[in-house]
Amino acid sequence: GAVVSQHPSWVICKSGTSVKIECRSLDFQATTMFWYRQFPKQSLMLMATSNEGSKATYEQGVEKDKFLINHASLTLSTLTVTSAHPEDSSFYICSASHLAGGPRIGELFFGEGSRLTVL
Amino acid sequence: SQQGEEDPQALSIQEGENATMNCSYKTSINNLQWYRQNSGRGLVHLILIRSNEREKHSGRLRVTLDTSKKSSSLLITASRAADTASYFCATDGTGTASKLTFGTGTRLQVTL
């Protein structure tokens, strides 16, 4: 159980276009989802916390207008990279928290990631 | 930066040997988790240890936590080639649940 699906798994786009990445919790409800960015051979850096029905909370240094996050339902959060540029090329990973309680509370489940390449 | 440090950054061992990775963090935590990431893939949760626990086992994995030293270790016993991956520790501060801060990671290579 606790599967998180991320789509697309990879995308190539032209500079200046916008790209949307979806993150779905398939078998549980996630009031909170997290978006991370990972550069090659580096760690995950938290970009923002996505809360269902409210505005996302962005980490310092992350441009809100560049990385639009929407969490319209308890099972879906989207990240839109607007007016993408080559420096936005990265591996984007979402995660959702298992909030049902019990021994797995606090555990995060991750999507498979989306590799964005901006030409 | 809140980010934890892991060492070694890279570790190469032969199949059957044990692999030990260490993680240090900076702030008080609720729990510490270890994740595994195969190249270009998402993260897989391995084990969670709470701040009031000192040691935890799961199969070939053994995790220790020393909150006085703000450090944790992950031991993989009898390693296999399939254990080749990057391993990250992640901590959540005593505040917002599930907002994790990841360590720098250890790249483990297990050769036949």
Coordinates of C-alpha atoms in Angstrom, one line a residue:
Chain A
G1 CA 0.0 0.0 0.0
A2 CA 0.9 3.7 0.1
V3 CA 1.7 4.2 -3.6
V4 CA 2.5 7.5 -5.1
S5 CA 2.4 7.9 -8.8
Q6 CA 4.2 10.7 -10.6
H7 CA 3.7 11.6 -14.2
P8 CA 5.4 12.2 -16.6
S9 CA 8.5 10.2 -15.7
W10 CA 10.5 12.3 -18.2
V11 CA 9.8 15.3 -20.4
I12 CA 11.8 17.3 -22.8
C13 CA 10.6 20.8 -23.7
K14 CA 11.7 23.9 -25.4
S15 CA 12.9 26.9 -23.5
G16 CA 10.1 29.2 -22.7
T17 CA 7.4 26.6 -22.5
S18 CA 5.6 25.4 -19.4
V19 CA 5.6 21.9 -18.1
K20 CA 3.1 20.3 -15.6
I21 CA 4.1 17.4 -13.4
E22 CA 1.4 15.4 -11.5
C23 CA 1.7 13.6 -8.2
R24 CA -1.0 11.3 -7.1
S25 CA -1.5 9.2 -4.0
L26 CA -3.2 6.1 -5.3
D27 CA -4.4 4.3 -2.3
F28 CA -4.4 6.9 0.5
Q29 CA -5.4 10.4 1.1
A30 CA -2.6 13.0 1.5
T31 CA -3.5 16.4 2.9
T32 CA 0.1 17.3 2.5
M33 CA 2.5 16.6 -0.3
F34 CA 6.1 17.7 -0.8
W35 CA 8.0 18.7 -3.9
Y36 CA 11.7 18.1 -4.1
R37 CA 14.4 18.9 -6.7
Q38 CA 17.5 16.8 -7.1
F39 CA 20.5 17.7 -9.2
P40 CA 22.7 14.8 -10.5
K41 CA 24.5 13.0 -7.7
Q42 CA 23.2 15.4 -5.1
S43 CA 20.7 15.2 -2.4
L44 CA 17.0 16.2 -2.5
M45 CA 16.2 19.8 -1.8
L46 CA 12.7 20.6 -0.6
M47 CA 11.1 23.2 -2.8
A48 CA 7.6 23.5 -1.3
T49 CA 5.0 22.0 0.9
S50 CA 1.7 21.5 -0.8
N51 CA -1.4 21.6 1.3
E52 CA -4.8 20.5 0.0
G53 CA -7.1 23.4 -0.4
S54 CA -4.6 26.1 0.4
K55 CA -1.6 27.9 -1.0
A56 CA 1.7 26.0 -1.0
T57 CA 4.5 27.0 1.3
Y58 CA 7.7 27.6 -0.5
E59 CA 11.2 27.2 0.8
Q60 CA 13.5 30.1 0.8
G61 CA 15.0 30.8 -2.6
V62 CA 12.3 29.0 -4.5
E63 CA 10.4 31.3 -6.9
K64 CA 6.7 31.0 -6.4
D65 CA 5.9 32.3 -9.8
K66 CA 8.3 30.0 -11.5
F67 CA 7.1 26.8 -9.8
L68 CA 3.4 26.9 -9.5
I69 CA 1.9 24.3 -7.1
N70 CA -1.7 23.3 -6.9
H71 CA -3.2 20.8 -4.5
A72 CA -6.8 20.6 -5.6
S73 CA -7.7 17.3 -4.0
L74 CA -6.6 14.9 -1.3
T75 CA -4.9 12.7 -3.9
L76 CA -3.4 15.1 -6.4
S77 CA -0.8 17.8 -6.4
T78 CA 0.7 19.4 -9.5
L79 CA 3.9 21.3 -10.1
T80 CA 4.0 23.6 -13.1
V81 CA 7.4 24.9 -14.2
T82 CA 6.6 28.0 -16.0
S83 CA 8.6 29.6 -18.8
A84 CA 11.2 26.8 -18.4
H85 CA 14.8 27.5 -19.0
P86 CA 17.8 25.1 -19.3
E87 CA 18.8 25.8 -15.7
D88 CA 15.4 24.3 -14.6
S89 CA 16.5 21.0 -16.0
S90 CA 16.5 18.6 -13.0
F91 CA 14.9 15.6 -11.4
Y92 CA 11.7 16.6 -9.6
I93 CA 10.3 14.2 -7.0
C94 CA 7.1 14.4 -5.0
S95 CA 6.2 12.7 -1.8
A96 CA 3.1 12.3 0.3
S97 CA 2.8 11.7 4.0
H98 CA 0.9 8.7 5.3
L99 CA -1.3 10.4 7.9
A100 CA -3.5 7.5 8.9
G101 CA -1.7 6.9 12.1
G102 CA -0.1 3.8 13.5
P103 CA 3.5 2.8 13.1
R104 CA 3.8 4.4 9.7
I105 CA 2.8 7.9 10.6
G106 CA 5.3 10.4 9.5
E107 CA 6.7 8.1 6.8
L108 CA 6.9 9.7 3.4
F109 CA 6.2 7.8 0.2
F110 CA 7.8 9.0 -2.9
G111 CA 6.9 9.1 -6.5
E112 CA 9.3 7.8 -9.1
G113 CA 10.4 11.3 -10.1
S114 CA 10.1 13.3 -13.2
R115 CA 13.2 14.2 -15.2
L116 CA 12.8 17.5 -16.9
T117 CA 15.2 18.5 -19.7
V118 CA 14.8 22.0 -21.1
L119 CA 16.5 22.6 -24.5
Chain B
S1 CA 21.8 24.9 6.2
Q2 CA 19.8 22.3 8.0
Q3 CA 21.0 19.6 5.7
G4 CA 22.6 16.6 7.3
E5 CA 25.9 15.2 6.4
E6 CA 26.6 11.6 5.5
D7 CA 29.8 9.8 5.2
P8 CA 31.3 8.3 3.4
Q9 CA 30.1 10.0 0.2
A10 CA 30.9 6.9 -1.7
L11 CA 31.5 3.3 -0.6
S12 CA 32.6 0.4 -2.7
I13 CA 32.6 -3.1 -1.2
Q14 CA 32.4 -6.7 -2.4
E15 CA 29.3 -8.8 -2.2
G16 CA 29.0 -10.5 1.2
E17 CA 30.7 -7.7 3.1
N18 CA 28.9 -5.3 5.4
A19 CA 28.3 -1.7 4.6
T20 CA 28.1 1.0 7.2
M21 CA 26.9 4.5 6.5
N22 CA 26.8 7.4 8.9
C23 CA 24.6 10.4 9.1
S24 CA 24.9 13.5 11.3
Y25 CA 22.2 16.1 11.7
K26 CA 22.0 19.5 13.3
T27 CA 18.6 20.1 15.0
S28 CA 16.4 18.2 17.4
I29 CA 14.3 15.6 15.7
N30 CA 11.1 13.6 16.0
N31 CA 12.5 10.7 14.0
L32 CA 15.1 9.8 11.5
Q33 CA 14.5 7.8 8.4
W34 CA 16.7 6.1 5.9
Y35 CA 15.9 5.9 2.2
R36 CA 17.3 4.2 -0.8
Q37 CA 17.5 5.6 -4.3
N38 CA 18.4 3.6 -7.4
S39 CA 19.9 5.8 -10.1
G40 CA 17.3 8.0 -11.7
R41 CA 14.5 6.6 -9.6
G42 CA 12.4 7.7 -6.7
L43 CA 13.1 7.0 -3.1
V44 CA 12.2 3.8 -1.3
H45 CA 11.7 4.0 2.5
L46 CA 13.9 1.6 4.4
I47 CA 13.4 2.2 8.0
L48 CA 12.3 4.8 10.5
I49 CA 13.7 5.2 14.0
R50 CA 12.1 7.5 16.5
S51 CA 14.0 9.8 18.7
N52 CA 13.4 7.7 21.8
E53 CA 14.8 4.6 20.1
R54 CA 18.4 3.6 20.0
E55 CA 18.5 0.7 17.6
K56 CA 16.2 -0.9 15.1
H57 CA 16.5 -3.9 12.8
S58 CA 14.7 -4.8 9.6
G59 CA 16.0 -7.8 7.7
R60 CA 19.6 -7.2 6.8
L61 CA 19.4 -3.6 8.0
R62 CA 20.4 -2.3 11.3
V63 CA 20.0 1.4 12.3
T64 CA 21.3 3.1 15.4
L65 CA 20.5 6.5 16.6
D66 CA 22.4 8.6 19.1
T67 CA 20.5 11.8 19.8
S68 CA 23.2 13.1 22.1
K69 CA 25.7 13.1 19.2
K70 CA 23.0 13.9 16.6
S71 CA 24.1 10.9 14.5
S72 CA 22.8 7.7 13.1
S73 CA 24.3 4.8 11.3
L74 CA 22.9 2.3 8.8
L75 CA 24.5 -1.1 8.6
I76 CA 23.7 -3.4 5.7
T77 CA 24.9 -6.9 6.4
A78 CA 25.9 -9.5 3.8
S79 CA 25.6 -7.0 1.0
R80 CA 24.4 -8.0 -2.4
A81 CA 25.0 -6.5 -5.8
A82 CA 21.3 -5.4 -5.8
D83 CA 22.1 -3.2 -2.8
T84 CA 24.0 -0.9 -5.1
A85 CA 22.2 2.5 -4.8
S86 CA 22.4 5.8 -3.0
Y87 CA 21.3 5.9 0.6
F88 CA 20.0 9.0 2.3
C89 CA 19.1 9.8 5.8
A90 CA 16.3 12.2 6.5
T91 CA 15.2 14.0 9.6
D92 CA 12.1 15.8 10.5
G93 CA 12.4 18.6 13.1
T94 CA 10.3 18.9 16.2
G95 CA 7.6 20.8 14.4
T96 CA 5.9 20.2 11.1
A97 CA 5.5 16.5 10.7
S98 CA 6.9 14.8 7.6
K99 CA 8.8 17.9 6.4
L100 CA 12.1 16.1 5.8
T101 CA 15.6 17.3 5.5
F102 CA 17.8 15.0 3.6
G103 CA 21.4 14.2 4.1
T104 CA 24.0 14.4 1.4
G105 CA 23.8 10.7 0.7
T106 CA 26.2 7.8 0.4
R107 CA 26.6 6.1 -3.0
L108 CA 27.1 2.4 -2.4
Q109 CA 28.6 0.1 -5.0
V110 CA 28.6 -3.6 -4.3
T111 CA 30.6 -5.6 -6.7
L112 CA 30.6 -9.3 -7.4

